[in-house]
């Protein structure tokens, strides 16, 4: 019976603002922790010395994603149509 | 020897025949046993060529066993087992038969030892898979299935034409690496690329897969494109044009996936993106690149099926597939959410998930060859995968705005199938050696160096940061995006309308001029040919000379004379003279 009662109570962890806040803080801490070791490691580079700079891949990921989103958004203005576009005469 | 007496795809065709006659429990058992048995047989197959037969004067064989065909055979049968576990609830014989034949045909294509056997299985795949779309029984599905089969018929014809020319040119039906570049091999390449969903022949995939049934969609994701990847590896490894094709596909898939609203269509676009990585690896063509492409195809089939299963469960339980109508499902579908997230992390090649042990092989192979642009584009695409499939799909389906849906978990067998594939994703991510052992070339690749893993974590987590920072730009809208198929979907209609305007207009004009106006004119003239001719000549004279004071009198006189037949010369004589004059002029001019 106890199990049944538990089941009735929905999962709503993400509905609470303080949880989202905690999640966000944790996320930022992880980001910082990921870049920190770069300052102490000697990194190899494949094509250019830029790659061995601390946080290169972090910046690379961030910039390429921003670029992808912006480009898609711009192309979206050109490509997006109403859902019944092909059904209309 | 004993194992080679049984063809793996024959088992699935026999399974399809059994499904036709067996009652429900028997059908449920058959669809699981057939792929499992096929898997066991493939493990026992010795290398070599078997099942020889003769046709059109050529010696053909249906079972060529080497490491490459076996690797694809393994993953095709494992995936079939998982997909049929997922489809246990389905009572429809017709859909199971189509699926079994489709999988059997793709195994046949992978094990085919020559071009003619390949072509037969290739066409069976195209036809049987169409039924998995038709089985949805909606108007949208019928339209998509029609466009799907038309595109595959076109691809099949390209392949057939290429094969015929190739046989004509080289005198052999052998299906090995093509060395000659020319029309025959280009046609074969186009046939393969159509099935690989390469641009601009890509629209059938994102068009038809999301319209397929819940289980049909899961099954279709693996076979058509990955059979094409296999045939490209077999025939076109090292063709540099494939590098460009693959890079374009990788980026194309991402951009459209970001614009898309339908969750299964997002996943369909990400198939193109992932196949782009494989095609690029095939174009690089080194041992590491080919091994990477095979490994990536293996992992991709599993995690993509897992993603489609989680999306399929959502569709099955809610009947909805648009991101704008979904959201907040983690509350009542936590297990589906967890399995879907495992698939999402695997496709993003997150460390400790299967994509991470396969995809970097392709990128590293490109780096070994010194291809800067390949490295750059594939790294951008890697970040982009996490963006659209890794975060966007789970976020908008299971989290984001709660749309008030409370569906509950899907049936147990669906969860079991997802659990199985989630396990494989994590297992191959942590311990990839069994996968590396079945690859066509020995692999000297270590995914887990501190530097590489750290770089990958940075790349992915900062992509996530970009996603959440630009979330307002990614808000879903109730729209579709036009693709190259606009050319025949809208353009076709416009062309039809243009033809209607042009040819109907021409018809109308001709009808008016030649049927109505000209005979009327001629009839009026021949009523009084002599009088009319005189009147015309008189009018010409009046106009040129400018004397017109007696015009009416003269014309009425001509009329009355003509009517009373007062002219001495008959009409016939007049015409004869006219014709004689014309004829003599013509003769003189010659």
JSON list of N, CA and C in Angstrom, two decimals, chain B residues 326-367:
[
{"chain": "B", "resi": 326, "resn": "UNK", "atom": "N", "xyz": [4.06, 18.43, -26.58]},
{"chain": "B", "resi": 326, "resn": "UNK", "atom": "CA", "xyz": [4.62, 17.55, -25.55]},
{"chain": "B", "resi": 326, "resn": "UNK", "atom": "C", "xyz": [5.30, 18.39, -24.48]},
{"chain": "B", "resi": 327, "resn": "UNK", "atom": "N", "xyz": [6.04, 17.72, -23.59]},
{"chain": "B", "resi": 327, "resn": "UNK", "atom": "CA", "xyz": [6.74, 18.44, -22.53]},
{"chain": "B", "resi": 327, "resn": "UNK", "atom": "C", "xyz": [6.30, 17.96, -21.17]},
{"chain": "B", "resi": 328, "resn": "UNK", "atom": "N", "xyz": [7.23, 17.98, -20.22]},
{"chain": "B", "resi": 328, "resn": "UNK", "atom": "CA", "xyz": [6.91, 17.58, -18.85]},
{"chain": "B", "resi": 328, "resn": "UNK", "atom": "C", "xyz": [6.63, 16.11, -18.66]},
{"chain": "B", "resi": 329, "resn": "UNK", "atom": "N", "xyz": [7.02, 15.29, -19.62]},
{"chain": "B", "resi": 329, "resn": "UNK", "atom": "CA", "xyz": [6.67, 13.86, -19.53]},
{"chain": "B", "resi": 329, "resn": "UNK", "atom": "C", "xyz": [7.53, 13.10, -18.53]},
{"chain": "B", "resi": 330, "resn": "UNK", "atom": "N", "xyz": [8.60, 13.71, -18.02]},
{"chain": "B", "resi": 330, "resn": "UNK", "atom": "CA", "xyz": [9.43, 12.98, -17.05]},
{"chain": "B", "resi": 330, "resn": "UNK", "atom": "C", "xyz": [8.61, 12.59, -15.82]},
{"chain": "B", "resi": 331, "resn": "UNK", "atom": "N", "xyz": [7.54, 13.32, -15.59]},
{"chain": "B", "resi": 331, "resn": "UNK", "atom": "CA", "xyz": [6.75, 13.07, -14.38]},
{"chain": "B", "resi": 331, "resn": "UNK", "atom": "C", "xyz": [6.10, 11.70, -14.39]},
{"chain": "B", "resi": 332, "resn": "UNK", "atom": "N", "xyz": [5.60, 11.30, -15.55]},
{"chain": "B", "resi": 332, "resn": "UNK", "atom": "CA", "xyz": [4.91, 10.01, -15.58]},
{"chain": "B", "resi": 332, "resn": "UNK", "atom": "C", "xyz": [5.61, 8.98, -16.45]},
{"chain": "B", "resi": 333, "resn": "UNK", "atom": "N", "xyz": [6.64, 9.38, -17.18]},
{"chain": "B", "resi": 333, "resn": "UNK", "atom": "CA", "xyz": [7.39, 8.40, -17.98]},
{"chain": "B", "resi": 333, "resn": "UNK", "atom": "C", "xyz": [8.88, 8.45, -17.64]},
{"chain": "B", "resi": 334, "resn": "UNK", "atom": "N", "xyz": [9.23, 8.32, -16.35]},
{"chain": "B", "resi": 334, "resn": "UNK", "atom": "CA", "xyz": [10.64, 8.50, -16.00]},
{"chain": "B", "resi": 334, "resn": "UNK", "atom": "C", "xyz": [11.57, 7.49, -16.67]},
{"chain": "B", "resi": 335, "resn": "UNK", "atom": "N", "xyz": [11.13, 6.24, -16.80]},
{"chain": "B", "resi": 335, "resn": "UNK", "atom": "CA", "xyz": [12.03, 5.24, -17.39]},
{"chain": "B", "resi": 335, "resn": "UNK", "atom": "C", "xyz": [12.25, 5.53, -18.87]},
{"chain": "B", "resi": 336, "resn": "UNK", "atom": "N", "xyz": [11.19, 5.88, -19.56]},
{"chain": "B", "resi": 336, "resn": "UNK", "atom": "CA", "xyz": [11.33, 6.24, -20.97]},
{"chain": "B", "resi": 336, "resn": "UNK", "atom": "C", "xyz": [12.28, 7.43, -21.10]},
{"chain": "B", "resi": 337, "resn": "UNK", "atom": "N", "xyz": [12.15, 8.37, -20.17]},
{"chain": "B", "resi": 337, "resn": "UNK", "atom": "CA", "xyz": [13.03, 9.55, -20.19]},
{"chain": "B", "resi": 337, "resn": "UNK", "atom": "C", "xyz": [14.48, 9.13, -20.00]},
{"chain": "B", "resi": 338, "resn": "UNK", "atom": "N", "xyz": [14.72, 8.23, -19.03]},
{"chain": "B", "resi": 338, "resn": "UNK", "atom": "CA", "xyz": [16.10, 7.80, -18.76]},
{"chain": "B", "resi": 338, "resn": "UNK", "atom": "C", "xyz": [16.69, 7.09, -19.99]},
{"chain": "B", "resi": 339, "resn": "UNK", "atom": "N", "xyz": [15.92, 6.17, -20.57]},
{"chain": "B", "resi": 339, "resn": "UNK", "atom": "CA", "xyz": [16.44, 5.43, -21.72]},
{"chain": "B", "resi": 339, "resn": "UNK", "atom": "C", "xyz": [16.66, 6.37, -22.90]},
{"chain": "B", "resi": 340, "resn": "UNK", "atom": "N", "xyz": [15.71, 7.27, -23.10]},
{"chain": "B", "resi": 340, "resn": "UNK", "atom": "CA", "xyz": [15.86, 8.24, -24.19]},
{"chain": "B", "resi": 340, "resn": "UNK", "atom": "C", "xyz": [17.10, 9.10, -24.00]},
{"chain": "B", "resi": 341, "resn": "UNK", "atom": "N", "xyz": [17.36, 9.47, -22.74]},
{"chain": "B", "resi": 341, "resn": "UNK", "atom": "CA", "xyz": [18.53, 10.30, -22.47]},
{"chain": "B", "resi": 341, "resn": "UNK", "atom": "C", "xyz": [19.82, 9.52, -22.70]},
{"chain": "B", "resi": 342, "resn": "UNK", "atom": "N", "xyz": [19.80, 8.22, -22.36]},
{"chain": "B", "resi": 342, "resn": "UNK", "atom": "CA", "xyz": [20.99, 7.40, -22.65]},
{"chain": "B", "resi": 342, "resn": "UNK", "atom": "C", "xyz": [21.26, 7.41, -24.16]},
{"chain": "B", "resi": 343, "resn": "UNK", "atom": "N", "xyz": [20.21, 7.22, -24.94]},
{"chain": "B", "resi": 343, "resn": "UNK", "atom": "CA", "xyz": [20.38, 7.27, -26.40]},
{"chain": "B", "resi": 343, "resn": "UNK", "atom": "C", "xyz": [20.89, 8.63, -26.85]},
{"chain": "B", "resi": 344, "resn": "UNK", "atom": "N", "xyz": [20.35, 9.69, -26.24]},
{"chain": "B", "resi": 344, "resn": "UNK", "atom": "CA", "xyz": [20.75, 11.05, -26.62]},
{"chain": "B", "resi": 344, "resn": "UNK", "atom": "C", "xyz": [22.22, 11.30, -26.29]},
{"chain": "B", "resi": 345, "resn": "UNK", "atom": "N", "xyz": [22.66, 10.77, -25.14]},
{"chain": "B", "resi": 345, "resn": "UNK", "atom": "CA", "xyz": [24.07, 10.96, -24.77]},
{"chain": "B", "resi": 345, "resn": "UNK", "atom": "C", "xyz": [24.97, 10.12, -25.68]},
{"chain": "B", "resi": 346, "resn": "UNK", "atom": "N", "xyz": [24.48, 8.94, -26.07]},
{"chain": "B", "resi": 346, "resn": "UNK", "atom": "CA", "xyz": [25.29, 8.09, -26.94]},
{"chain": "B", "resi": 346, "resn": "UNK", "atom": "C", "xyz": [25.46, 8.74, -28.31]},
{"chain": "B", "resi": 347, "resn": "UNK", "atom": "N", "xyz": [24.39, 9.29, -28.86]},
{"chain": "B", "resi": 347, "resn": "UNK", "atom": "CA", "xyz": [24.49, 9.90, -30.19]},
{"chain": "B", "resi": 347, "resn": "UNK", "atom": "C", "xyz": [25.40, 11.13, -30.12]},
{"chain": "B", "resi": 348, "resn": "UNK", "atom": "N", "xyz": [25.43, 11.81, -28.98]},
{"chain": "B", "resi": 348, "resn": "UNK", "atom": "CA", "xyz": [26.27, 12.99, -28.85]},
{"chain": "B", "resi": 348, "resn": "UNK", "atom": "C", "xyz": [27.72, 12.61, -28.62]},
{"chain": "B", "resi": 349, "resn": "UNK", "atom": "N", "xyz": [28.02, 11.34, -28.60]},
{"chain": "B", "resi": 349, "resn": "UNK", "atom": "CA", "xyz": [29.33, 10.78, -28.29]},
{"chain": "B", "resi": 349, "resn": "UNK", "atom": "C", "xyz": [29.87, 11.37, -26.99]},
{"chain": "B", "resi": 350, "resn": "UNK", "atom": "N", "xyz": [29.03, 11.29, -25.97]},
{"chain": "B", "resi": 350, "resn": "UNK", "atom": "CA", "xyz": [29.40, 11.66, -24.62]},
{"chain": "B", "resi": 350, "resn": "UNK", "atom": "C", "xyz": [30.31, 10.56, -24.06]},
{"chain": "B", "resi": 351, "resn": "UNK", "atom": "N", "xyz": [31.41, 10.92, -23.41]},
{"chain": "B", "resi": 351, "resn": "UNK", "atom": "CA", "xyz": [32.28, 9.86, -22.87]},
{"chain": "B", "resi": 351, "resn": "UNK", "atom": "C", "xyz": [31.50, 8.89, -21.98]},
{"chain": "B", "resi": 352, "resn": "UNK", "atom": "N", "xyz": [31.85, 7.63, -22.09]},
{"chain": "B", "resi": 352, "resn": "UNK", "atom": "CA", "xyz": [31.21, 6.49, -21.41]},
{"chain": "B", "resi": 352, "resn": "UNK", "atom": "C", "xyz": [29.91, 6.06, -22.06]},
{"chain": "B", "resi": 353, "resn": "UNK", "atom": "N", "xyz": [29.62, 6.60, -23.25]},
{"chain": "B", "resi": 353, "resn": "UNK", "atom": "CA", "xyz": [28.50, 6.09, -24.04]},
{"chain": "B", "resi": 353, "resn": "UNK", "atom": "C", "xyz": [29.04, 5.72, -25.43]},
{"chain": "B", "resi": 354, "resn": "UNK", "atom": "N", "xyz": [28.26, 4.90, -26.17]},
{"chain": "B", "resi": 354, "resn": "UNK", "atom": "CA", "xyz": [28.86, 4.21, -27.31]},
{"chain": "B", "resi": 354, "resn": "UNK", "atom": "C", "xyz": [29.36, 5.13, -28.43]},
{"chain": "B", "resi": 355, "resn": "UNK", "atom": "N", "xyz": [28.69, 6.26, -28.67]},
{"chain": "B", "resi": 355, "resn": "UNK", "atom": "CA", "xyz": [29.15, 7.12, -29.75]},
{"chain": "B", "resi": 355, "resn": "UNK", "atom": "C", "xyz": [30.58, 7.59, -29.56]},
{"chain": "B", "resi": 356, "resn": "UNK", "atom": "N", "xyz": [31.00, 7.69, -28.30]},
{"chain": "B", "resi": 356, "resn": "UNK", "atom": "CA", "xyz": [32.32, 8.23, -28.00]},
{"chain": "B", "resi": 356, "resn": "UNK", "atom": "C", "xyz": [33.44, 7.28, -28.40]},
{"chain": "B", "resi": 357, "resn": "UNK", "atom": "N", "xyz": [33.15, 5.99, -28.47]},
{"chain": "B", "resi": 357, "resn": "UNK", "atom": "CA", "xyz": [34.21, 5.04, -28.82]},
{"chain": "B", "resi": 357, "resn": "UNK", "atom": "C", "xyz": [34.25, 4.78, -30.32]},
{"chain": "B", "resi": 358, "resn": "UNK", "atom": "N", "xyz": [33.30, 5.35, -31.09]},
{"chain": "B", "resi": 358, "resn": "UNK", "atom": "CA", "xyz": [33.31, 5.10, -32.53]},
{"chain": "B", "resi": 358, "resn": "UNK", "atom": "C", "xyz": [33.54, 6.36, -33.36]},
{"chain": "B", "resi": 359, "resn": "UNK", "atom": "N", "xyz": [32.79, 7.42, -33.10]},
{"chain": "B", "resi": 359, "resn": "UNK", "atom": "CA", "xyz": [32.87, 8.61, -33.95]},
{"chain": "B", "resi": 359, "resn": "UNK", "atom": "C", "xyz": [34.26, 9.24, -33.98]},
{"chain": "B", "resi": 360, "resn": "UNK", "atom": "N", "xyz": [34.94, 9.39, -32.83]},
{"chain": "B", "resi": 360, "resn": "UNK", "atom": "CA", "xyz": [36.26, 10.04, -32.88]},
{"chain": "B", "resi": 360, "resn": "UNK", "atom": "C", "xyz": [37.26, 9.31, -33.78]},
{"chain": "B", "resi": 361, "resn": "UNK", "atom": "N", "xyz": [37.02, 8.01, -34.04]},
{"chain": "B", "resi": 361, "resn": "UNK", "atom": "CA", "xyz": [37.91, 7.29, -34.95]},
{"chain": "B", "resi": 361, "resn": "UNK", "atom": "C", "xyz": [37.89, 7.93, -36.33]},
{"chain": "B", "resi": 362, "resn": "UNK", "atom": "N", "xyz": [36.69, 8.31, -36.78]},
{"chain": "B", "resi": 362, "resn": "UNK", "atom": "CA", "xyz": [36.58, 8.92, -38.11]},
{"chain": "B", "resi": 362, "resn": "UNK", "atom": "C", "xyz": [37.30, 10.27, -38.14]},
{"chain": "B", "resi": 363, "resn": "UNK", "atom": "N", "xyz": [37.06, 11.07, -37.09]},
{"chain": "B", "resi": 363, "resn": "UNK", "atom": "CA", "xyz": [37.69, 12.40, -37.05]},
{"chain": "B", "resi": 363, "resn": "UNK", "atom": "C", "xyz": [39.20, 12.24, -36.99]},
{"chain": "B", "resi": 364, "resn": "UNK", "atom": "N", "xyz": [39.67, 11.28, -36.17]},
{"chain": "B", "resi": 364, "resn": "UNK", "atom": "CA", "xyz": [41.12, 11.10, -36.06]},
{"chain": "B", "resi": 364, "resn": "UNK", "atom": "C", "xyz": [41.72, 10.63, -37.38]},
{"chain": "B", "resi": 365, "resn": "UNK", "atom": "N", "xyz": [40.96, 9.79, -38.11]},
{"chain": "B", "resi": 365, "resn": "UNK", "atom": "CA", "xyz": [41.46, 9.35, -39.42]},
{"chain": "B", "resi": 365, "resn": "UNK", "atom": "C", "xyz": [41.63, 10.54, -40.35]},
{"chain": "B", "resi": 366, "resn": "UNK", "atom": "N", "xyz": [40.69, 11.49, -40.28]},
{"chain": "B", "resi": 366, "resn": "UNK", "atom": "CA", "xyz": [40.79, 12.70, -41.10]},
{"chain": "B", "resi": 366, "resn": "UNK", "atom": "C", "xyz": [42.01, 13.52, -40.69]},
{"chain": "B", "resi": 367, "resn": "UNK", "atom": "N", "xyz": [42.26, 13.61, -39.38]},
{"chain": "B", "resi": 367, "resn": "UNK", "atom": "CA", "xyz": [43.41, 14.36, -38.88]},
{"chain": "B", "resi": 367, "resn": "UNK", "atom": "C", "xyz": [44.71, 13.72, -39.36]}
]
